[in-house]
Structures are given as C-alpha cells and as structure tokens.
PDB file of C-alpha atoms in Angstrom:
ATOM      1  CA  MET A   1       0.099  13.487   3.092  1.00  0.00           C
ATOM      2  CA  GLU A   2      -2.054  11.637   5.613  1.00  0.00           C
ATOM      3  CA  PRO A   3      -1.329   7.906   5.310  1.00  0.00           C
ATOM      4  CA  VAL A   4      -3.956   6.593   7.735  1.00  0.00           C
ATOM      5  CA  THR A   5      -7.741   6.769   7.319  1.00  0.00           C
ATOM      6  CA  GLY A   6      -8.382   5.774  10.907  1.00  0.00           C
ATOM      7  CA  PRO A   7      -7.753   2.994  13.406  1.00  0.00           C
ATOM      8  CA  ASN A   8      -9.558   0.432  11.259  1.00  0.00           C
ATOM      9  CA  GLY A   9      -7.767   1.160   7.986  1.00  0.00           C
ATOM     10  CA  VAL A  10      -9.866   0.693   4.853  1.00  0.00           C
ATOM     11  CA  LEU A  11     -13.444   0.988   6.083  1.00  0.00           C
ATOM     12  CA  PRO A  12     -16.590   0.170   4.091  1.00  0.00           C
ATOM     13  CA  GLY A  13     -17.181   3.895   3.592  1.00  0.00           C
ATOM     14  CA  HIS A  14     -13.929   4.147   1.660  1.00  0.00           C
ATOM     15  CA  ALA A  15     -14.939   1.782  -1.128  1.00  0.00           C
ATOM     16  CA  ALA A  16     -15.076   4.640  -3.637  1.00  0.00           C
ATOM     17  CA  ASP A  17     -11.530   5.678  -2.714  1.00  0.00           C
ATOM     18  CA  LEU A  18     -10.217   2.141  -3.145  1.00  0.00           C
ATOM     19  CA  ALA A  19     -12.006   1.900  -6.497  1.00  0.00           C
ATOM     20  CA  GLU A  20     -10.354   5.149  -7.582  1.00  0.00           C
ATOM     21  CA  VAL A  21      -6.917   3.792  -6.699  1.00  0.00           C
ATOM     22  CA  PHE A  22      -7.316   0.565  -8.649  1.00  0.00           C
ATOM     23  CA  ALA A  23      -8.987   2.297 -11.598  1.00  0.00           C
ATOM     24  CA  ASP A  24      -5.792   4.270 -12.125  1.00  0.00           C
ATOM     25  CA  PRO A  25      -4.004   2.847 -15.213  1.00  0.00           C
ATOM     26  CA  TRP A  26      -0.628   2.713 -13.464  1.00  0.00           C
ATOM     27  CA  VAL A  27      -1.978   0.765 -10.481  1.00  0.00           C
ATOM     28  CA  ALA A  28      -4.172  -1.498 -12.611  1.00  0.00           C
ATOM     29  CA  ARG A  29      -1.179  -2.389 -14.754  1.00  0.00           C
ATOM     30  CA  TRP A  30       0.800  -3.795 -11.821  1.00  0.00           C
ATOM     31  CA  TYR A  31      -2.102  -5.559 -10.154  1.00  0.00           C
ATOM     32  CA  ASP A  32      -3.735  -6.749 -13.371  1.00  0.00           C
ATOM     33  CA  ALA A  33      -6.954  -5.513 -11.761  1.00  0.00           C
ATOM     34  CA  HIS A  34     -10.024  -3.954 -13.359  1.00  0.00           C
ATOM     35  CA  TRP A  35     -12.594  -4.294 -10.613  1.00  0.00           C
ATOM     36  CA  SER A  36     -16.346  -3.999 -10.890  1.00  0.00           C
ATOM     37  CA  PRO A  37     -18.245  -2.195  -8.093  1.00  0.00           C
ATOM     38  CA  GLU A  38     -19.147  -5.586  -6.645  1.00  0.00           C
ATOM     39  CA  GLU A  39     -15.505  -6.686  -6.651  1.00  0.00           C
ATOM     40  CA  VAL A  40     -14.464  -3.439  -4.963  1.00  0.00           C
ATOM     41  CA  ALA A  41     -17.053  -4.000  -2.240  1.00  0.00           C
ATOM     42  CA  ALA A  42     -15.753  -7.534  -1.737  1.00  0.00           C
ATOM     43  CA  GLN A  43     -12.163  -6.276  -1.502  1.00  0.00           C
ATOM     44  CA  VAL A  44     -13.133  -3.681   1.104  1.00  0.00           C
ATOM     45  CA  ALA A  45     -14.926  -6.357   3.121  1.00  0.00           C
ATOM     46  CA  ASN A  46     -11.844  -8.589   2.920  1.00  0.00           C
ATOM     47  CA  LEU A  47      -9.548  -5.761   3.985  1.00  0.00           C
ATOM     48  CA  HIS A  48     -11.798  -4.826   6.885  1.00  0.00           C
ATOM     49  CA  ALA A  49     -11.945  -8.477   7.976  1.00  0.00           C
ATOM     50  CA  GLY A  50      -8.150  -8.557   7.770  1.00  0.00           C
ATOM     51  CA  TRP A  51      -7.909  -5.648  10.189  1.00  0.00           C
ATOM     52  CA  GLU A  52     -10.247  -7.416  12.586  1.00  0.00           C
ATOM     53  CA  ARG A  53      -8.319 -10.681  12.304  1.00  0.00           C
ATOM     54  CA  ASP A  54      -4.705  -9.483  12.069  1.00  0.00           C
ATOM     55  CA  ALA A  55      -4.744  -6.018  13.711  1.00  0.00           C
ATOM     56  CA  VAL A  56      -2.990  -4.695  10.596  1.00  0.00           C
ATOM     57  CA  GLY A  57      -4.024  -3.877   7.066  1.00  0.00           C
ATOM     58  CA  LYS A  58      -3.760  -1.437   4.208  1.00  0.00           C
ATOM     59  CA  TRP A  59      -4.626   2.242   4.633  1.00  0.00           C
ATOM     60  CA  ILE A  60      -6.051   4.706   2.155  1.00  0.00           C
ATOM     61  CA  ALA A  61      -3.487   7.468   1.588  1.00  0.00           C
ATOM     62  CA  TYR A  62      -4.553  11.030   0.880  1.00  0.00           C
ATOM     63  CA  GLU A  63      -2.806  14.126  -0.376  1.00  0.00           C
ATOM     64  CA  ARG A  64      -2.830  17.010   2.073  1.00  0.00           C
ATOM     65  CA  THR A  65      -5.455  18.551  -0.205  1.00  0.00           C
ATOM     66  CA  GLY A  66      -7.746  15.603   0.546  1.00  0.00           C
ATOM     67  CA  ALA A  67      -7.338  14.000  -2.882  1.00  0.00           C
ATOM     68  CA  VAL A  68      -6.843  10.236  -2.978  1.00  0.00           C
ATOM     69  CA  ALA A  69      -3.168   9.372  -3.508  1.00  0.00           C
ATOM     70  CA  GLY A  70      -3.149   5.585  -3.168  1.00  0.00           C
ATOM     71  CA  ARG A  71      -3.152   2.902  -0.545  1.00  0.00           C
ATOM     72  CA  GLY A  72      -0.514   1.171   1.511  1.00  0.00           C
ATOM     73  CA  GLY A  73       0.559  -0.127   4.867  1.00  0.00           C
ATOM     74  CA  LEU A  74       1.003  -3.551   6.415  1.00  0.00           C
ATOM     75  CA  SER A  75      -0.533  -6.976   5.978  1.00  0.00           C
ATOM     76  CA  ARG A  76       0.188 -10.426   7.363  1.00  0.00           C
ATOM     77  CA  ILE A  77       1.124 -13.111   4.857  1.00  0.00           C
ATOM     78  CA  PRO A  78      -0.803 -16.315   5.721  1.00  0.00           C
ATOM     79  CA  ALA A  79       1.383 -18.696   7.705  1.00  0.00           C
ATOM     80  CA  ASP A  80       0.477 -21.721   5.591  1.00  0.00           C
ATOM     81  CA  SER A  81       1.166 -20.081   2.220  1.00  0.00           C
ATOM     82  CA  PRO A  82       4.107 -21.006  -0.054  1.00  0.00           C
ATOM     83  CA  THR A  83       5.044 -17.313  -0.103  1.00  0.00           C
ATOM     84  CA  ALA A  84       5.471 -17.242   3.686  1.00  0.00           C
ATOM     85  CA  ALA A  85       7.631 -20.364   3.597  1.00  0.00           C
ATOM     86  CA  ALA A  86       9.845 -18.969   0.844  1.00  0.00           C
ATOM     87  CA  ILE A  87      10.285 -15.627   2.617  1.00  0.00           C
ATOM     88  CA  ALA A  88      11.038 -17.278   5.965  1.00  0.00           C
ATOM     89  CA  GLU A  89      13.796 -19.274   4.315  1.00  0.00           C
ATOM     90  CA  LEU A  90      15.350 -16.030   3.077  1.00  0.00           C
ATOM     91  CA  VAL A  91      15.030 -13.782   6.124  1.00  0.00           C
ATOM     92  CA  GLY A  92      14.845 -16.140   9.105  1.00  0.00           C
ATOM     93  CA  PRO A  93      12.626 -16.829  12.122  1.00  0.00           C
ATOM     94  CA  GLU A  94      12.482 -13.197  13.297  1.00  0.00           C
ATOM     95  CA  TRP A  95      10.081 -12.453  10.466  1.00  0.00           C
ATOM     96  CA  SER A  96       8.032 -15.643  10.813  1.00  0.00           C
ATOM     97  CA  ALA A  97       6.637 -14.616  14.203  1.00  0.00           C
ATOM     98  CA  ASP A  98       4.582 -11.748  12.712  1.00  0.00           C
ATOM     99  CA  ARG A  99       4.777 -12.328   8.919  1.00  0.00           C
ATOM    100  CA  LEU A 100       4.416  -8.603   8.219  1.00  0.00           C
ATOM    101  CA  GLU A 101       4.606  -7.309   4.673  1.00  0.00           C
ATOM    102  CA  LEU A 102       4.904  -3.600   3.848  1.00  0.00           C
ATOM    103  CA  GLY A 103       3.419  -2.385   0.584  1.00  0.00           C
ATOM    104  CA  TRP A 104       2.019   0.596  -1.305  1.00  0.00           C
ATOM    105  CA  ALA A 105       0.239   1.471  -4.533  1.00  0.00           C
ATOM    106  CA  LEU A 106       0.128   5.080  -5.734  1.00  0.00           C
ATOM    107  CA  LYS A 107      -1.881   6.648  -8.502  1.00  0.00           C
ATOM    108  CA  GLU A 108       0.298   7.896 -11.337  1.00  0.00           C
ATOM    109  CA  SER A 109      -0.476  11.511 -10.405  1.00  0.00           C
ATOM    110  CA  ALA A 110       0.948  10.897  -6.913  1.00  0.00           C
ATOM    111  CA  ARG A 111       4.218   9.332  -8.020  1.00  0.00           C
ATOM    112  CA  GLY A 112       7.628  10.979  -7.876  1.00  0.00           C
ATOM    113  CA  ARG A 113       7.045  13.130  -4.785  1.00  0.00           C
ATOM    114  CA  GLY A 114       8.172  10.864  -1.972  1.00  0.00           C
ATOM    115  CA  LEU A 115       4.698   9.702  -0.958  1.00  0.00           C
ATOM    116  CA  ALA A 116       5.563   5.996  -1.153  1.00  0.00           C
ATOM    117  CA  GLY A 117       8.361   6.682   1.307  1.00  0.00           C
ATOM    118  CA  GLU A 118       5.906   8.403   3.660  1.00  0.00           C
ATOM    119  CA  ILE A 119       3.638   5.366   3.569  1.00  0.00           C
ATOM    120  CA  GLY A 120       6.632   3.089   4.094  1.00  0.00           C
ATOM    121  CA  ARG A 121       7.929   5.006   7.104  1.00  0.00           C
ATOM    122  CA  ALA A 122       4.465   5.115   8.674  1.00  0.00           C
ATOM    123  CA  GLY A 123       4.113   1.363   8.189  1.00  0.00           C
ATOM    124  CA  LEU A 124       7.532   0.573   9.638  1.00  0.00           C
ATOM    125  CA  ASP A 125       6.913   2.868  12.581  1.00  0.00           C
ATOM    126  CA  PHE A 126       3.596   1.126  13.314  1.00  0.00           C
ATOM    127  CA  ALA A 127       5.234  -2.296  12.994  1.00  0.00           C
ATOM    128  CA  PHE A 128       8.164  -1.563  15.292  1.00  0.00           C
ATOM    129  CA  SER A 129       6.735   1.001  17.744  1.00  0.00           C
ATOM    130  CA  THR A 130       3.163  -0.280  18.138  1.00  0.00           C
ATOM    131  CA  LEU A 131       3.270  -3.972  17.240  1.00  0.00           C
ATOM    132  CA  GLY A 132       6.777  -4.673  18.548  1.00  0.00           C
ATOM    133  CA  ALA A 133       7.723  -6.575  15.393  1.00  0.00           C
ATOM    134  CA  GLN A 134      11.282  -7.809  14.916  1.00  0.00           C
ATOM    135  CA  ALA A 135      11.277  -7.800  11.113  1.00  0.00           C
ATOM    136  CA  VAL A 136       9.182  -6.504   8.212  1.00  0.00           C
ATOM    137  CA  ILE A 137       9.564  -7.457   4.561  1.00  0.00           C
ATOM    138  CA  ALA A 138       8.580  -5.774   1.324  1.00  0.00           C
ATOM    139  CA  LEU A 139       8.557  -7.531  -2.011  1.00  0.00           C
ATOM    140  CA  THR A 140       7.925  -6.609  -5.619  1.00  0.00           C
ATOM    141  CA  GLU A 141       8.545  -7.991  -9.064  1.00  0.00           C
ATOM    142  CA  ARG A 142      12.156  -7.813 -10.145  1.00  0.00           C
ATOM    143  CA  VAL A 143      11.092  -5.566 -13.033  1.00  0.00           C
ATOM    144  CA  ASN A 144       9.548  -3.009 -10.654  1.00  0.00           C
ATOM    145  CA  THR A 145      12.730  -1.059 -10.064  1.00  0.00           C
ATOM    146  CA  ALA A 146      10.847   2.031  -8.850  1.00  0.00           C
ATOM    147  CA  SER A 147       9.415   0.190  -5.834  1.00  0.00           C
ATOM    148  CA  GLN A 148      12.780  -1.406  -5.136  1.00  0.00           C
ATOM    149  CA  ALA A 149      14.325   2.071  -5.052  1.00  0.00           C
ATOM    150  CA  VAL A 150      11.803   3.113  -2.381  1.00  0.00           C
ATOM    151  CA  MET A 151      12.664   0.036  -0.311  1.00  0.00           C
ATOM    152  CA  GLN A 152      16.343   0.894  -0.542  1.00  0.00           C
ATOM    153  CA  ARG A 153      15.736   4.519   0.470  1.00  0.00           C
ATOM    154  CA  LEU A 154      13.806   3.267   3.494  1.00  0.00           C
ATOM    155  CA  GLY A 155      16.983   1.448   4.533  1.00  0.00           C
ATOM    156  CA  MET A 156      15.603  -2.011   3.855  1.00  0.00           C
ATOM    157  CA  ARG A 157      18.174  -4.705   3.039  1.00  0.00           C
ATOM    158  CA  TYR A 158      17.972  -6.889  -0.052  1.00  0.00           C
ATOM    159  CA  ALA A 159      17.427 -10.480   1.111  1.00  0.00           C
ATOM    160  CA  GLY A 160      17.087 -12.366  -2.169  1.00  0.00           C
ATOM    161  CA  GLU A 161      14.387 -13.534  -4.550  1.00  0.00           C
ATOM    162  CA  ILE A 162      11.329 -15.758  -4.445  1.00  0.00           C
ATOM    163  CA  ARG A 163       8.963 -16.887  -7.197  1.00  0.00           C
ATOM    164  CA  ALA A 164       5.284 -15.923  -7.256  1.00  0.00           C
ATOM    165  CA  GLU A 165       2.566 -14.877  -9.655  1.00  0.00           C
ATOM    166  CA  GLY A 166       3.379 -11.531 -11.230  1.00  0.00           C
ATOM    167  CA  TRP A 167       5.011  -9.661 -14.073  1.00  0.00           C
ATOM    168  CA  ALA A 168       8.292 -10.794 -15.598  1.00  0.00           C
ATOM    169  CA  GLU A 169      10.641  -9.103 -18.011  1.00  0.00           C
ATOM    170  CA  GLY A 170       9.865  -9.802 -21.653  1.00  0.00           C
ATOM    171  CA  SER A 171       6.380 -11.199 -21.046  1.00  0.00           C
ATOM    172  CA  PRO A 172       3.122  -9.353 -21.885  1.00  0.00           C
ATOM    173  CA  ASP A 173       1.141 -11.507 -19.456  1.00  0.00           C
ATOM    174  CA  VAL A 174       1.216 -12.264 -15.758  1.00  0.00           C
ATOM    175  CA  GLN A 175       3.446 -15.268 -15.086  1.00  0.00           C
ATOM    176  CA  PRO A 176       2.885 -17.952 -12.417  1.00  0.00           C
ATOM    177  CA  ASP A 177       6.543 -17.932 -11.341  1.00  0.00           C
ATOM    178  CA  ALA A 178       7.794 -14.387 -11.826  1.00  0.00           C
ATOM    179  CA  PRO A 179      10.917 -13.379  -9.852  1.00  0.00           C
ATOM    180  CA  PHE A 180      10.197 -11.125  -6.855  1.00  0.00           C
ATOM    181  CA  ALA A 181      12.856  -9.155  -4.983  1.00  0.00           C
ATOM    182  CA  VAL A 182      12.503  -9.366  -1.194  1.00  0.00           C
ATOM    183  CA  TYR A 183      13.760  -6.636   1.154  1.00  0.00           C
ATOM    184  CA  VAL A 184      13.782  -6.750   4.945  1.00  0.00           C
ATOM    185  CA  ALA A 185      13.970  -4.181   7.752  1.00  0.00           C
ATOM    186  CA  ASP A 186      14.389  -4.580  11.490  1.00  0.00           C
ATOM    187  CA  PRO A 187      13.950  -2.012  14.291  1.00  0.00           C
ATOM    188  CA  SER A 188      17.558  -0.828  13.906  1.00  0.00           C
ATOM    189  CA  VAL A 189      17.073   0.345  10.307  1.00  0.00           C
ATOM    190  CA  ARG A 190      16.477   4.027  11.087  1.00  0.00           C
ATOM    191  CA  ARG A 191      18.943   4.112  13.994  1.00  0.00           C
ATOM    192  CA  GLN A 192      21.696   2.885  11.680  1.00  0.00           C
ATOM    193  CA  GLU A 193      20.962   5.734   9.275  1.00  0.00           C
ATOM    194  CA  VAL A 194      20.977   8.255  12.115  1.00  0.00           C
ATOM    195  CA  ASP A 195      24.291   6.883  13.386  1.00  0.00           C
ATOM    196  CA  ASP A 196      25.728   7.303   9.888  1.00  0.00           C
ATOM    197  CA  VAL A 197      24.434  10.887   9.772  1.00  0.00           C
ATOM    198  CA  LEU A 198      26.052  11.702  13.120  1.00  0.00           C
ATOM    199  CA  THR A 199      29.386  10.194  12.084  1.00  0.00           C
ATOM    200  CA  ALA A 200      29.405  12.304   8.918  1.00  0.00           C
ATOM    201  CA  ALA A 201      28.265  15.387  10.853  1.00  0.00           C
ATOM    202  CA  VAL A 202      31.104  15.140  13.372  1.00  0.00           C
ATOM    203  CA  ARG A 203      33.618  14.643  10.574  1.00  0.00           C
ATOM    204  CA  TRP A 204      32.263  17.757   8.874  1.00  0.00           C
ATOM    205  CA  ALA A 205      32.296  19.839  12.086  1.00  0.00           C
ATOM    206  CA  GLU A 206      35.909  18.912  12.733  1.00  0.00           C
ATOM    207  CA  SER A 207      36.790  20.358   9.318  1.00  0.00           C
ATOM    208  CA  GLN A 208      35.047  23.691   9.984  1.00  0.00           C
ATOM    209  CA  PRO A 209      37.094  26.088  12.130  1.00  0.00           C
ATOM    210  CA  GLU A 210      34.064  28.369  12.600  1.00  0.00           C
ATOM    211  CA  ILE A 211      31.962  25.621  14.233  1.00  0.00           C
ATOM    212  CA  ARG A 212      32.412  25.843  18.010  1.00  0.00           C
ATOM    213  CA  GLY A 213      30.071  23.040  18.965  1.00  0.00           C
ATOM    214  CA  MET A 214      27.424  20.619  17.765  1.00  0.00           C
ATOM    215  CA  ALA A 215      24.825  18.655  19.720  1.00  0.00           C
ATOM    216  CA  MET A 216      21.794  16.494  19.088  1.00  0.00           C
ATOM    217  CA  VAL A 217      18.637  17.386  21.005  1.00  0.00           C
ATOM    218  CA  GLY A 218      15.070  16.105  21.077  1.00  0.00           C
ATOM    219  CA  SER A 219      13.737  12.575  20.821  1.00  0.00           C
ATOM    220  CA  TRP A 220      16.866  10.950  19.361  1.00  0.00           C
ATOM    221  CA  ALA A 221      18.990  12.448  22.140  1.00  0.00           C
ATOM    222  CA  ARG A 222      16.754  11.000  24.847  1.00  0.00           C
ATOM    223  CA  ASP A 223      16.297   7.588  23.134  1.00  0.00           C
ATOM    224  CA  ALA A 224      12.594   8.157  22.508  1.00  0.00           C
ATOM    225  CA  ALA A 225      12.632   8.403  18.705  1.00  0.00           C
ATOM    226  CA  LYS A 226      10.325   6.568  16.330  1.00  0.00           C
ATOM    227  CA  MET A 227      10.749   5.639  12.681  1.00  0.00           C
ATOM    228  CA  THR A 228       9.063   8.910  11.710  1.00  0.00           C
ATOM    229  CA  SER A 229      11.050  11.149  14.106  1.00  0.00           C
ATOM    230  CA  ASP A 230      13.347  13.757  12.649  1.00  0.00           C
ATOM    231  CA  VAL A 231      16.888  14.448  13.880  1.00  0.00           C
ATOM    232  CA  ASP A 232      17.470  17.758  15.671  1.00  0.00           C
ATOM    233  CA  LEU A 233      21.014  19.153  15.604  1.00  0.00           C
ATOM    234  CA  VAL A 234      22.262  22.444  17.022  1.00  0.00           C
ATOM    235  CA  LEU A 235      25.334  24.050  15.436  1.00  0.00           C
ATOM    236  CA  LEU A 236      27.160  26.733  17.426  1.00  0.00           C
ATOM    237  CA  THR A 237      29.148  29.262  15.404  1.00  0.00           C
ATOM    238  CA  ASP A 238      30.300  32.869  15.664  1.00  0.00           C
ATOM    239  CA  VAL A 239      29.492  33.375  11.955  1.00  0.00           C
ATOM    240  CA  PRO A 240      25.991  31.940  11.407  1.00  0.00           C
ATOM    241  CA  ASP A 241      25.495  34.076   8.294  1.00  0.00           C
ATOM    242  CA  LYS A 242      28.171  32.043   6.523  1.00  0.00           C
ATOM    243  CA  TYR A 243      26.062  28.896   6.826  1.00  0.00           C
ATOM    244  CA  LEU A 244      22.740  30.610   6.164  1.00  0.00           C
ATOM    245  CA  ALA A 245      23.901  32.251   2.930  1.00  0.00           C
ATOM    246  CA  ASP A 246      25.176  29.089   1.231  1.00  0.00           C
ATOM    247  CA  ASP A 247      23.666  25.603   1.010  1.00  0.00           C
ATOM    248  CA  THR A 248      26.659  23.624  -0.239  1.00  0.00           C
ATOM    249  CA  TRP A 249      27.594  22.517   3.292  1.00  0.00           C
ATOM    250  CA  LEU A 250      24.261  20.701   3.597  1.00  0.00           C
ATOM    251  CA  GLU A 251      25.605  17.992   1.291  1.00  0.00           C
ATOM    252  CA  ALA A 252      27.617  16.699   4.264  1.00  0.00           C
ATOM    253  CA  PHE A 253      24.303  15.781   5.914  1.00  0.00           C
ATOM    254  CA  GLY A 254      22.946  14.011   2.819  1.00  0.00           C
ATOM    255  CA  ALA A 255      20.476  16.744   1.898  1.00  0.00           C
ATOM    256  CA  VAL A 256      18.446  16.258  -1.261  1.00  0.00           C
ATOM    257  CA  ALA A 257      16.065  19.138  -0.489  1.00  0.00           C
ATOM    258  CA  VAL A 258      15.679  22.077   1.878  1.00  0.00           C
ATOM    259  CA  VAL A 259      12.239  21.702   3.425  1.00  0.00           C
ATOM    260  CA  ARG A 260      12.062  24.878   5.495  1.00  0.00           C
ATOM    261  CA  ARG A 261      14.013  27.837   6.844  1.00  0.00           C
ATOM    262  CA  GLN A 262      12.682  29.619   9.883  1.00  0.00           C
ATOM    263  CA  PRO A 263      14.207  31.930  12.500  1.00  0.00           C
ATOM    264  CA  TRP A 264      13.485  31.191  16.143  1.00  0.00           C
ATOM    265  CA  GLY A 265      14.310  34.136  18.362  1.00  0.00           C
ATOM    266  CA  PRO A 266      17.316  36.417  18.004  1.00  0.00           C
ATOM    267  CA  TYR A 267      19.985  33.733  17.651  1.00  0.00           C
ATOM    268  CA  LEU A 268      18.754  30.481  16.104  1.00  0.00           C
ATOM    269  CA  THR A 269      17.614  29.769  12.537  1.00  0.00           C
ATOM    270  CA  GLU A 270      16.186  26.374  11.624  1.00  0.00           C
ATOM    271  CA  VAL A 271      17.309  24.839   8.324  1.00  0.00           C
ATOM    272  CA  ARG A 272      15.272  21.669   7.819  1.00  0.00           C
ATOM    273  CA  ILE A 273      16.547  19.254   5.166  1.00  0.00           C
ATOM    274  CA  ALA A 274      15.353  15.932   3.774  1.00  0.00           C
ATOM    275  CA  ARG A 275      17.535  12.962   2.883  1.00  0.00           C
ATOM    276  CA  ALA A 276      16.774  10.518   0.072  1.00  0.00           C
ATOM    277  CA  SER A 277      15.314   8.053   2.597  1.00  0.00           C
ATOM    278  CA  GLY A 278      12.807  10.665   3.765  1.00  0.00           C
ATOM    279  CA  LEU A 279      14.607  11.223   7.076  1.00  0.00           C
ATOM    280  CA  GLU A 280      14.422  14.922   7.925  1.00  0.00           C
ATOM    281  CA  ILE A 281      17.175  16.727   9.808  1.00  0.00           C
ATOM    282  CA  GLU A 282      16.531  20.002  11.593  1.00  0.00           C
ATOM    283  CA  LEU A 283      19.766  21.970  11.717  1.00  0.00           C
ATOM    284  CA  GLY A 284      19.580  24.802  14.214  1.00  0.00           C
ATOM    285  CA  VAL A 285      22.276  27.239  13.108  1.00  0.00           C
ATOM    286  CA  THR A 286      22.888  29.561  16.022  1.00  0.00           C
ATOM    287  CA  ALA A 287      25.295  32.123  17.366  1.00  0.00           C
ATOM    288  CA  THR A 288      27.416  30.932  20.250  1.00  0.00           C
ATOM    289  CA  ALA A 289      25.521  33.352  22.491  1.00  0.00           C
ATOM    290  CA  TRP A 290      22.584  30.903  22.331  1.00  0.00           C
ATOM    291  CA  ALA A 291      24.500  28.736  24.780  1.00  0.00           C
ATOM    292  CA  GLY A 292      23.943  31.322  27.500  1.00  0.00           C
ATOM    293  CA  VAL A 293      21.189  29.739  29.548  1.00  0.00           C
ATOM    294  CA  ASP A 294      17.921  31.567  28.926  1.00  0.00           C
ATOM    295  CA  PRO A 295      14.497  29.916  29.335  1.00  0.00           C
ATOM    296  CA  GLY A 296      14.376  28.777  25.685  1.00  0.00           C
ATOM    297  CA  THR A 297      17.843  27.268  25.742  1.00  0.00           C
ATOM    298  CA  ARG A 298      17.228  25.630  29.104  1.00  0.00           C
ATOM    299  CA  ARG A 299      14.024  24.054  27.776  1.00  0.00           C
ATOM    300  CA  VAL A 300      15.805  22.570  24.743  1.00  0.00           C
ATOM    301  CA  VAL A 301      18.681  21.188  26.806  1.00  0.00           C
ATOM    302  CA  SER A 302      16.515  19.796  29.600  1.00  0.00           C
ATOM    303  CA  ASP A 303      14.479  17.903  26.983  1.00  0.00           C
ATOM    304  CA  GLY A 304      17.576  15.851  26.149  1.00  0.00           C
ATOM    305  CA  ILE A 305      20.984  16.662  24.703  1.00  0.00           C
ATOM    306  CA  ARG A 306      23.810  14.547  23.319  1.00  0.00           C
ATOM    307  CA  ILE A 307      27.032  16.457  22.749  1.00  0.00           C
ATOM    308  CA  LEU A 308      28.676  15.480  19.462  1.00  0.00           C
ATOM    309  CA  TYR A 309      31.462  18.041  19.036  1.00  0.00           C
ATOM    310  CA  ASP A 310      32.611  20.434  21.744  1.00  0.00           C
ATOM    311  CA  PRO A 311      36.324  21.318  21.465  1.00  0.00           C
ATOM    312  CA  GLU A 312      36.084  24.288  23.843  1.00  0.00           C
ATOM    313  CA  GLY A 313      33.627  22.813  26.344  1.00  0.00           C
ATOM    314  CA  VAL A 314      30.909  25.381  25.580  1.00  0.00           C
ATOM    315  CA  LEU A 315      28.174  22.763  25.378  1.00  0.00           C
ATOM    316  CA  ALA A 316      29.462  20.835  28.378  1.00  0.00           C
ATOM    317  CA  ASP A 317      29.221  24.016  30.461  1.00  0.00           C
ATOM    318  CA  LEU A 318      25.697  24.580  29.168  1.00  0.00           C
ATOM    319  CA  GLN A 319      24.676  21.042  30.073  1.00  0.00           C
ATOM    320  CA  ALA A 320      26.137  21.389  33.560  1.00  0.00           C
ATOM    321  CA  ASP A 321      24.285  24.666  34.173  1.00  0.00           C
ATOM    322  CA  SER A 322      20.895  23.406  32.928  1.00  0.00           C
TER     323      SER A 322
END
C-alpha cells in the first residue's frame, strides 16, 4: 500500500479518487456523506487549502495494485473549536501546541488487511519525525470499535471521551452530542513496544539452550529508527534448522503472521514476522559461524549492533574485531 499521493496530499487531480472513497457505502455510513461532484470539488479545494495553511492534511491511500483503498493522515483541529478545547483538557498542553489529529477512512473492500494501521503508522511517523510533534490524537465514535482497535494496535493510549456530532448507540440518526473515544500517542509509543519486544526476546533466549547469542542491528541499534522502521534481530545457534522447521517459537516475539522467509548467503535465513500493531521484526536465524568476520558480517555489525544475549561472549568478540 502507498499511503501518500505526494507532498501536497489530496490534489485537485485526485477529486475522482476522493469521490470514490466517499461513495463507498461503508465510508458514507460513518460520515453521513453522499457528495455531489460539486461538493467533492469543494472538499478537495478545502483539503488542498488545509495543506497550504497547516502543512498537514489527508492523503489518498492506494493498494499496491493502484486501486483506491481510502484516505487518511493528519489534520490540525482548529484552535478555537470546542473540540480542541475538550481534547486539550483530556490530553494536556503537549497536544495543544500542534493540535494534530490522525484519521483514516477505508473502502469496505480494503478493510481487514491492516491498511488502516499502515496509514496510522505513516501519519505518526510524519508527525514525530518530520513535524517534531509531541503528541497526536485520534478519535472516533464510541460505537466504532473497529477504529478503536486500530488505535490500540498502534500503541495509542485511551485518554477519555468527549462529545461531538456523530453516531451513537441505539440511534438511527447522527446525534449532536455523541460520545467519542479519544486516544493519544507521543514519540515514545513505538520505542515502548520495541523495548517490550526486546525484554520478551531476551527472556525467550535465556530459556533456549541452543541459542548462543542474540543482537539487535540496524536503525534501532544505532538510535536512528522511525515509526515505520522494522526491528532487526540476529539469532546465533548451532542448530538453525530447528528454528526454521517450526514456527511455534515465533509466538515469543508476538508474531501474528510470517511475512517472508529468505536465505541470505550460506549461513543466515531471514524470517520476517508482523505483530498485531503492524511492527515487523526481521529475525536473522544463523549458524554461529556467521560471527566469523567476513565482509557481510562486518558490514552488518559496523552499521550498528546492540548485544542482547551473549553468555559465551561470541558477539562481544565479533564487535571488538569489527
């Protein structure tokens, strides 16, 4: 999925795509929107003006096939609005400086495949890495449990409820004071998840007599990771086939799916998994001989390494020699 149309978000040329999103029955139901071509054009103009004014806005999201999947991204809630005041009271002054809201709307055909999470991670990464924001909120009607589940998987924290116009349980019509659940994230949201992964990984390694070492490499090891960065772990073992023939051990890393398996050279096989939040972990299962410094190993280690488990000092020796 490609969540960004370009640096200016929803451009006038994408009016047909926006119309397709809001013509979808699932989207129209939540937004109570059945737009005419003129209304679509006005919405696109408003969104484009928002990008010019606020330097943020909603993106059109596409499937990798090029089909329209939905729209999502960031927007700034107007400072003088009752909604901004109510949210600020819940989440504090860190949010009030930027007033960023994360949101998404997917066509029914695009639901259930993790695409909302992709949009969410891209939005949070842009907010924290590019804009330097200290807090981002997402909100949805209390009855929209599916969107709340996405917010939770993104690691966002429930902050409370506000009242705004929307759908309410038991009512066939939009209500002026429907309850909305508010969730908040700060720049530490993904780091906390990664820290939890590493704690669980070390605990698992300590229980496996065949594991001779484990290290994190790549962007997280050198403190250069973004919200969308995966976690790269190397597992040293004398019996790699044991871990390549059975997937049950992946549960210790929170795997909900195996994304890819791929051998790299004579020793290392990549097992890439996805967690419920969308965080991907690349587990490099490798024979202990990989730790002998060849050009490939040296390149990986010199790019950043954080030793997590090394009872025999194999990885420490490798780090010292690199």
